[in-house]
Short mmCIF file of C-alpha atoms in Angstrom, two decimals:
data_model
loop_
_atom_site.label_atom_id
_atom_site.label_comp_id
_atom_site.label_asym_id
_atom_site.label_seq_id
_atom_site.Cartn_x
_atom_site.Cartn_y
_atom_site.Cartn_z
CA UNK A 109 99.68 81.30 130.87
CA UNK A 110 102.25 80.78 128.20
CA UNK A 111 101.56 76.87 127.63
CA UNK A 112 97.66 78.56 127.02
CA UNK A 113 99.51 80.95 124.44
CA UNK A 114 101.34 78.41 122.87
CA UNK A 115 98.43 76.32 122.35
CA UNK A 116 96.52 79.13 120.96
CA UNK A 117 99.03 80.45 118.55
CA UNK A 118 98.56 76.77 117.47
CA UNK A 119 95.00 77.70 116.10
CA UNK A 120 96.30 80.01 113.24
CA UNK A 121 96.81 79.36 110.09
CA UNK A 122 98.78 82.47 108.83
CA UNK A 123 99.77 82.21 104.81
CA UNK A 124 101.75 84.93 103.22
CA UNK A 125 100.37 88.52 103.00
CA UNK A 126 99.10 89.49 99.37
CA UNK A 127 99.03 92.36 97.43
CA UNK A 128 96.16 93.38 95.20
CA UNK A 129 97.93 94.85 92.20
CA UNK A 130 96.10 95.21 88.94
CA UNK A 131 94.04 92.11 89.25
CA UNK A 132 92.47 91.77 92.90
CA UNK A 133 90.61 88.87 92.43
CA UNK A 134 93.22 86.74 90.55
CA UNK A 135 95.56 87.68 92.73
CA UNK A 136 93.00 86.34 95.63
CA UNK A 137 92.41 83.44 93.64
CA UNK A 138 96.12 82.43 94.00
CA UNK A 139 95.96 82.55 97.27
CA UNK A 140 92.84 80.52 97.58
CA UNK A 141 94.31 77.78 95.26
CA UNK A 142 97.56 77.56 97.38
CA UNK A 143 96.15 77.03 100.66
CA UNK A 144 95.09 73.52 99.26
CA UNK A 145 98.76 73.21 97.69
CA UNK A 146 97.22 73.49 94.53
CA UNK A 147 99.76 74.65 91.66
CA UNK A 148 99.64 78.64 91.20
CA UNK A 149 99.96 78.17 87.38
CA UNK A 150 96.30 76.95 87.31
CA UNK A 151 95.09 79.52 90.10
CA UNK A 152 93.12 80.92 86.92
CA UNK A 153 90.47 79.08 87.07
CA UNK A 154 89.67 79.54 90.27
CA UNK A 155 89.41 83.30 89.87
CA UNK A 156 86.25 83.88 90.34
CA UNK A 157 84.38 84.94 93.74
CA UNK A 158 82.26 82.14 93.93
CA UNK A 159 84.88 79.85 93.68
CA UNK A 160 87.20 81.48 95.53
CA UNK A 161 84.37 81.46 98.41
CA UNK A 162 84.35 77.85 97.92
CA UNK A 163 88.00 76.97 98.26
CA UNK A 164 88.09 79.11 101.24
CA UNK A 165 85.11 77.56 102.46
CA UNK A 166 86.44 74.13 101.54
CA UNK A 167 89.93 74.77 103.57
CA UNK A 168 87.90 76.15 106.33
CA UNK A 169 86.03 72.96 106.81
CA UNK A 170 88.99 70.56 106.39
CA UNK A 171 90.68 72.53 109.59
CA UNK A 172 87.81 73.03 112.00
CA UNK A 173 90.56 73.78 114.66
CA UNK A 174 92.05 76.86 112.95
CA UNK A 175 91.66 80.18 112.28
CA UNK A 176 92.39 81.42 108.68
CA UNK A 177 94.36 85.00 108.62
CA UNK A 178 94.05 86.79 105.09
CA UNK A 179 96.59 89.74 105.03
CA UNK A 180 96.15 92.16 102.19
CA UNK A 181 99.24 94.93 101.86
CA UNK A 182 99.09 97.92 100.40
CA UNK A 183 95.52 98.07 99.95
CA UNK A 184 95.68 101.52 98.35
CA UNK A 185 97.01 99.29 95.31
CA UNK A 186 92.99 99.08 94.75
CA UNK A 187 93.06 102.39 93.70
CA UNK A 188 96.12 103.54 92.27
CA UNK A 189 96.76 100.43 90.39
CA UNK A 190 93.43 99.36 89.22
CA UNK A 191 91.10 101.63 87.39
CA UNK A 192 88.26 99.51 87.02
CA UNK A 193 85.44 100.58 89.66
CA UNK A 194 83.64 97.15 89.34
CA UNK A 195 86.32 94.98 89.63
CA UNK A 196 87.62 96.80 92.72
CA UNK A 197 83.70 97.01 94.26
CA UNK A 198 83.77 93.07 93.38
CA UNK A 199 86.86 92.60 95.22
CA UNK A 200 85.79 94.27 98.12
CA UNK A 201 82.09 92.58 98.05
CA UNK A 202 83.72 89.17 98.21
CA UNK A 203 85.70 89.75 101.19
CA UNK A 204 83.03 91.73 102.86
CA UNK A 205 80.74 88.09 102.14
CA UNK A 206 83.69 86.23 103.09
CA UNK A 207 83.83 87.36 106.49
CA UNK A 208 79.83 87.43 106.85
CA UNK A 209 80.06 83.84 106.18
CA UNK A 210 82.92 82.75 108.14
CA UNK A 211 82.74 85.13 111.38
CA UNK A 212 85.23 84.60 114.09
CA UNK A 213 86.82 81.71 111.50
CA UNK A 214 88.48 84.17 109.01
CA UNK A 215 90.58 86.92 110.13
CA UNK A 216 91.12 90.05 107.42
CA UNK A 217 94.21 92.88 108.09
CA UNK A 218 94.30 95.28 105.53
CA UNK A 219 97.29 97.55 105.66
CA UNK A 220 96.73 101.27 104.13
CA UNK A 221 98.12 104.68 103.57
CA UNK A 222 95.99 106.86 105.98
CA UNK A 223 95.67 109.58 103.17
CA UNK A 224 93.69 107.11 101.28
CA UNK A 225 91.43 105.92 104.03
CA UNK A 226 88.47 108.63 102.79
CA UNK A 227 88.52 106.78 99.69
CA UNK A 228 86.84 103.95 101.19
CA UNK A 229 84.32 105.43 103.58
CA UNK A 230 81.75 103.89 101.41
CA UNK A 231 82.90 100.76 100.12
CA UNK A 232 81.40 97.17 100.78
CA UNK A 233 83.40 97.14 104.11
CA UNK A 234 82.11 100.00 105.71
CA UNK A 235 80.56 98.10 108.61
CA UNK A 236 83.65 96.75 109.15
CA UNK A 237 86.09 99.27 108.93
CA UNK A 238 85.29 101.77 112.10
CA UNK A 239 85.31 98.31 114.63
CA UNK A 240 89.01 96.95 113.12
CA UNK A 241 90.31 100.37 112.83
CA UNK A 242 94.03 100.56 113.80
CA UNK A 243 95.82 103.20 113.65
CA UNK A 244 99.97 103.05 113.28
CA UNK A 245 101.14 106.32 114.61
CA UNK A 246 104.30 108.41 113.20
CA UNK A 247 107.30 106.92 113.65
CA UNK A 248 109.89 108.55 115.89
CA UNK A 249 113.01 110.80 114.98
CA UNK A 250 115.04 107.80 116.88
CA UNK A 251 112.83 104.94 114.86
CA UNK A 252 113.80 106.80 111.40
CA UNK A 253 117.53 107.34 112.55
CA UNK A 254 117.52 103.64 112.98
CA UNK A 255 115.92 102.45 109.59
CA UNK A 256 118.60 104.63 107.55
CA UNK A 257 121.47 103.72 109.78
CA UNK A 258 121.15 99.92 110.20
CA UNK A 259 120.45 99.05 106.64
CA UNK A 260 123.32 101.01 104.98
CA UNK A 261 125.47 99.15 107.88
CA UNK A 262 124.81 95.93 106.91
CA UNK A 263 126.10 96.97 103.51
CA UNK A 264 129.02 98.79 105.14
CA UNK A 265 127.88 102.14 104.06
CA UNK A 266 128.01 105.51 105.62
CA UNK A 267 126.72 108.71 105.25
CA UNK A 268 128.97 111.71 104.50
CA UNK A 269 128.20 113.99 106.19
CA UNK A 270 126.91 112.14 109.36
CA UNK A 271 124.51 114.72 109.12
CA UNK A 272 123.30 114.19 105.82
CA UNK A 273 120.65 111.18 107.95
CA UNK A 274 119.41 114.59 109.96
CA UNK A 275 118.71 116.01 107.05
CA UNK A 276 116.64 112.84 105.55
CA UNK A 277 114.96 112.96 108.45
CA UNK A 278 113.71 116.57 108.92
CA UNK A 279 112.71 116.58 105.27
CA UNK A 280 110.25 113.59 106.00
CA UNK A 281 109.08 113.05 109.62
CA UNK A 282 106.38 115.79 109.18
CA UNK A 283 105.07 114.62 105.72
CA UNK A 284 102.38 112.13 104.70
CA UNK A 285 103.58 109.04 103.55
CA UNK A 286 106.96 109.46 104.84
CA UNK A 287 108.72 106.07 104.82
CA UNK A 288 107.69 105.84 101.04
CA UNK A 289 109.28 109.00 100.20
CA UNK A 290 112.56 108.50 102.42
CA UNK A 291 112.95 104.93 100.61
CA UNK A 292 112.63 106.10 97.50
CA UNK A 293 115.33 108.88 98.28
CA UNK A 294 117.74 105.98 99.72
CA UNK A 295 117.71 104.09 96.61
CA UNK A 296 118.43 107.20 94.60
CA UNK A 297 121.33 108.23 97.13
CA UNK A 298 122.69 104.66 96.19
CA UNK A 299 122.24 104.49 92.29
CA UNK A 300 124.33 107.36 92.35
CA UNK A 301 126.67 105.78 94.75
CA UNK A 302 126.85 102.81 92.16
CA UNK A 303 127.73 105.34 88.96
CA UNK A 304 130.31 107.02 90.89
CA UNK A 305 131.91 103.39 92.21
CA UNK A 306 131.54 102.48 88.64
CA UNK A 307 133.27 105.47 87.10
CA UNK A 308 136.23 105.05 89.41
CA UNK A 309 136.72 101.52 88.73
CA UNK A 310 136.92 102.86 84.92
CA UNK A 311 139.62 105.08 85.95
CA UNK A 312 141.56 102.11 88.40
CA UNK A 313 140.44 104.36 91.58
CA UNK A 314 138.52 103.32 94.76
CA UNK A 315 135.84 105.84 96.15
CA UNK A 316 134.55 105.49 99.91
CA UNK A 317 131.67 103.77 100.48
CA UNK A 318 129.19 106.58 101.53
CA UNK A 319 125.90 108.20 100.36
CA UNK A 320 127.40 111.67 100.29
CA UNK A 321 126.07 115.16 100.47
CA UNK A 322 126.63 116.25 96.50
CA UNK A 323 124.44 113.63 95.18
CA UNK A 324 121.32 114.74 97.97
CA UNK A 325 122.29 117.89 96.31
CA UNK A 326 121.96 117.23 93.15
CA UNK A 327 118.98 115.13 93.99
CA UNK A 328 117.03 118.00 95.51
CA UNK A 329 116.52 116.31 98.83
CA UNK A 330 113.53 114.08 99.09
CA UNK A 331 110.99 116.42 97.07
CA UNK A 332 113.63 117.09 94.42
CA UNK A 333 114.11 113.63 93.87
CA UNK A 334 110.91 112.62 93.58
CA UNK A 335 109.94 115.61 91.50
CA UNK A 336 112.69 114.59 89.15
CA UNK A 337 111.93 111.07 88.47
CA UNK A 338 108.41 111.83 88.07
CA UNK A 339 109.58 114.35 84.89
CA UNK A 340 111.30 111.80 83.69
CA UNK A 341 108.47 109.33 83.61
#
């Protein structure tokens, strides 16, 4: 019943989701050095996976009532920002002994691009990763049309053509790694919006607020765009 729910929602202990970056295991170490409200500054020292293990063992023992929830996003940052194999194999065999030493007590969600999944078929959490598997299927035409429509509303923007949010949306929906791709393609749409509302103020005009057509154009849709800024990088 709900008053059960309530009481076992009670149980978790849920702090912010991390991200891996360059460092994995400093970055863990933060964590492990804030859930005892200890200063970040000094999280160095704490980086390594013994005493991270300790900390979390520490924390664990103080709240015998509670269920720790580590959330790691973007996990393919393991790869595509680190380079170093033993530092990510490290990283990976200290939360695969974290959960062997704290099973049912520590809770690990991993979030990661499925065209990177084969690159960790044999890493330290192999045993793990067939039982947890979830997969997050395709978003929707509708679901798209409503993450390009509702945040340009908030910022009173429109697109001009209407049309022009079909066209962001056929370009993507069948692609891998689709939401990164149409984000990116948003936030070119409106840098260009910005130079051209700039420009205009430099002349004493006013433009209408819209992610229009000419600069997709000029963009070369999604692909084009991202082609582009990866030239000029």
């Amino acid at each position: 019943n709900f008053h059960q729910m309530n009481s076992e929602k009670k149980r978790w202990h849920i702090p912010d989701p991390i991200r891996v970056g360059e460092s994995p295991l400093d970055r863990l170490g933060v964590w492990a050095a804030q859930l005892q409200d200890e200063n970040s500054e000094n999280a160095s020292s704490y980086t390594s996976a013994d005493t991270i293990r300790l900390r979390i063992t520490e924390w664990l023992s103080a709240h015998s009532d509670e269920k720790l929830l580590l959330i790691i996003d973007q996990y393919e940052e393991l790869i595509t920002l680190n380079r170093n194999e033993r530092q990510r194999h490290n990283f990976q065999m200290t939360l695969a002994n974290l959960l062997g030493s704290h099973p049912g007590r520590l809770i690990i969600i991993l979030t990661l691009r499925s065209d990177f999944e084969p690159l960790f078929n044999d890493s330290p959490l192999a045993a793990h990763w067939q039982q947890g598997r979830f997969i997050v299927s395709p978003m929707s035409q509708d679901s798209l049309r409503e993450i390009i429509e509702e945040p340009a509303a908030k910022r009173v923007l429109f697109f001009d053509p209407p049309d022009l949010i079909d066209q962001l949306i056929n370009e993507v929906i069948q692609t891998p790694g689709a939401l990164p791709l149409l984000s990116f393609t948003l936030e070119q749409l409106y840098l260009k919006y910005l130079k051209r509302q700039e420009d205009a103020q430099k002349h004493g005009s006013i433009i209408e607020r819209s992610l229009i057509q000419k600069d997709y154009d000029e963009l070369g849709g999604v692909i084009g765009s991202l082609h582009k800024r990866a030239d000029e990088e």
